[in-house]
Amino acid sequence: MSSIYLPGRIKFGEGLSKNIGREFHDLGCKNIMIVCDEGIVSSGILNTITQYLDEEAVAFAVFDHVIPDPDVQCIYQARDFYIEEQCDGILAIGGGSSIDTAKGAGLSVTNTEPVMNYAGVDNIHHLLPPLVAIPTTCGTGSEVTNVTVITDEHHVKYPFVSDHLMPTVALLDPELLYSLPSHLVASTGMDALTHAVEALTNKNDNWLADACAIKAIRMIGEHIKQATISKDKDSLSEMLYASSLAGIAFSLSRLGLVHAMSHPVSGIANVPHGLANAVLLPYILNFNLVGEPEKHALFSREFGVAYQGNAIDTAQAGVEAVIKMNEQLGIPKSFQELDVDKGLIPQMVEDTFKSGNIQINAREVNQTDVEKIYVVAFTGEFHYYSTQ
């Protein structure tokens, strides 16, 4: 059984962001809130977008106080700003944190209970205000997903899943990625790869999710190095496209253990989400592959790995390909390299099991397994223990 529901409009094209004013006219919005972070302001992207809005006489107010892994306070600040400025629509510009903040603020405008009451699946009762999302990284996928993530006062990241969270319009403009620093291309690109891999290999089966994930994996394998190292424009365009495909995939099929474990790393140790995923991905692929060997072998083949004679060996070769890719992109091999306190592992293990992705992970997992994976990911001493 599978269910497909994709209510948002997705538009892709170089220079497409210049049409942003007309998009809001079509939505009947006259005074919008722009949600972004300081990086979007300093990059000049905000100024470019606001010029386009001025040309179409769309009024706007800028909320530029987005923080990484937005918390409840950040969501409420954005909501209050929206109300005070008497806005009638929202424009999110940036990476996952900006788009998640916009979604959280929007749901808080139209749903009046405390925001954390809506965490989980299908707990949001009312539509958000019109929301247009313009991603400026190649990793979030949030512009096309029914998911947002909000951090509570205990630094635990909670997913919110609802069709109401799907942006009304996603504008994918590759031009906005051309100035993205290489290290962010690498980490957000590996984040997109993680989205696609987990959507493909978890225990949920959805034909459209699989199709989108497979295409995304192939595109990322072919283009992430050129996009990162040489900032090739065509490759950056392909990475943006792949990121959205991966977002569609996990909206339909959800994720797995990488995200369950990376959320505590981000929430407690302040490691950027995409980077946490990139570090964890090979260790968890290594653990998971015996749970769904055929699916992991399929990932390996689409990632450019030759068939090794059987599914397990092909899947293992895929793990080695991801390790090599991380090295080429300059992704740290361990959390120790990121100065994460190893003493945080017990809390991270506990918080991992607050994720609903545990139940659909490719392989059954317990606390001892998670602790082992964290320890290995902290030291960087890779062990092929998945078949034991």
XYZ file of C-alpha atoms in Angstrom, residues 5-140:
136
model
C 0.021 13.463 -1.994
C 2.094 16.364 -3.347
C 0.008 19.529 -3.035
C 2.739 22.126 -3.658
C 3.832 23.661 -6.957
C 7.511 23.204 -7.855
C 9.209 25.528 -10.327
C 12.797 25.027 -11.471
C 14.921 27.341 -13.591
C 17.909 29.656 -13.648
C 16.873 33.184 -12.671
C 13.398 32.040 -11.643
C 13.512 33.975 -8.371
C 12.925 37.220 -10.291
C 9.283 36.093 -10.594
C 8.739 36.042 -6.844
C 6.522 39.136 -6.824
C 4.143 37.638 -9.355
C 3.934 34.441 -7.311
C 2.634 36.380 -4.331
C 0.241 38.363 -6.512
C -1.180 35.058 -7.733
C -1.575 33.960 -4.108
C -3.417 37.173 -3.223
C -0.704 38.347 -0.805
C 0.072 42.033 -0.445
C 2.298 42.206 2.643
C 4.605 39.274 3.285
C 7.092 38.228 5.967
C 10.514 37.221 4.659
C 12.215 34.613 6.849
C 15.988 34.242 6.529
C 19.236 34.274 8.496
C 22.092 36.758 8.660
C 24.042 34.786 6.050
C 21.367 35.486 3.441
C 21.538 39.178 4.316
C 25.335 39.414 4.115
C 25.490 37.402 0.871
C 23.376 39.983 -0.943
C 20.697 37.438 -1.821
C 18.107 39.182 0.354
C 18.705 42.498 -1.391
C 18.264 40.848 -4.791
C 14.969 39.235 -3.769
C 13.565 42.399 -2.199
C 14.314 44.324 -5.404
C 12.186 41.811 -7.286
C 9.388 42.298 -4.753
C 9.634 46.086 -5.042
C 9.291 45.834 -8.815
C 5.954 44.062 -8.344
C 4.809 46.363 -5.505
C 4.674 43.565 -2.924
C 5.217 44.954 0.574
C 7.444 42.984 2.923
C 8.926 42.883 6.412
C 12.167 40.984 7.081
C 12.617 38.551 9.960
C 16.344 37.741 9.762
C 16.856 36.203 13.204
C 16.766 32.548 12.172
C 19.150 30.385 14.171
C 20.563 26.947 13.268
C 18.184 24.197 14.381
C 15.416 26.698 15.279
C 13.940 26.349 18.734
C 10.538 27.203 20.152
C 11.605 30.737 21.057
C 12.768 31.415 17.482
C 9.456 30.104 16.140
C 7.444 32.331 18.468
C 9.565 35.378 17.613
C 8.836 34.852 13.926
C 5.139 34.251 14.618
C 4.843 37.430 16.690
C 6.681 39.391 13.998
C 4.229 38.113 11.371
C 1.251 39.212 13.479
C 2.721 42.606 14.417
C 3.532 43.402 10.777
C 0.026 42.303 9.699
C 1.415 39.963 7.067
C -0.678 37.749 4.816
C 1.994 35.409 3.413
C 5.485 34.074 4.075
C 8.637 33.854 1.958
C 11.390 31.547 3.259
C 14.872 32.064 1.786
C 17.817 29.895 2.774
C 18.560 26.433 4.039
C 16.592 24.066 6.197
C 16.639 26.248 9.293
C 15.031 29.197 7.510
C 12.378 27.086 5.813
C 11.660 25.180 9.036
C 11.314 28.469 10.928
C 8.870 29.738 8.311
C 6.815 26.561 8.583
C 6.852 26.698 12.382
C 5.824 30.357 12.433
C 3.067 29.690 9.908
C 1.587 26.808 11.858
C 1.703 28.920 15.035
C -0.239 31.701 13.313
C -3.161 29.494 12.319
C -3.001 26.864 15.083
C -3.289 28.434 18.517
C -2.090 25.737 20.936
C 1.552 25.707 22.145
C 3.649 24.772 19.124
C 5.119 21.580 20.592
C 1.590 20.176 20.914
C 1.672 19.680 17.150
C 4.828 17.540 17.052
C 4.454 14.100 15.534
C 2.387 12.944 12.599
C -0.838 14.599 11.393
C -1.423 16.739 14.490
C -1.733 20.104 12.696
C -5.376 21.046 12.179
C -5.365 24.226 10.058
C -3.678 25.359 6.853
C -0.682 27.663 7.121
C -0.659 31.102 5.457
C 0.575 30.980 1.840
C 4.241 29.949 1.947
C 6.796 30.250 -0.843
C 10.187 28.609 -0.243
C 13.402 29.472 -2.092
C 16.249 27.119 -1.105
C 19.801 28.450 -1.271
C 21.564 25.175 -0.443
C 21.571 21.782 -2.143
C 20.559 19.752 0.867
C 17.474 20.768 2.776
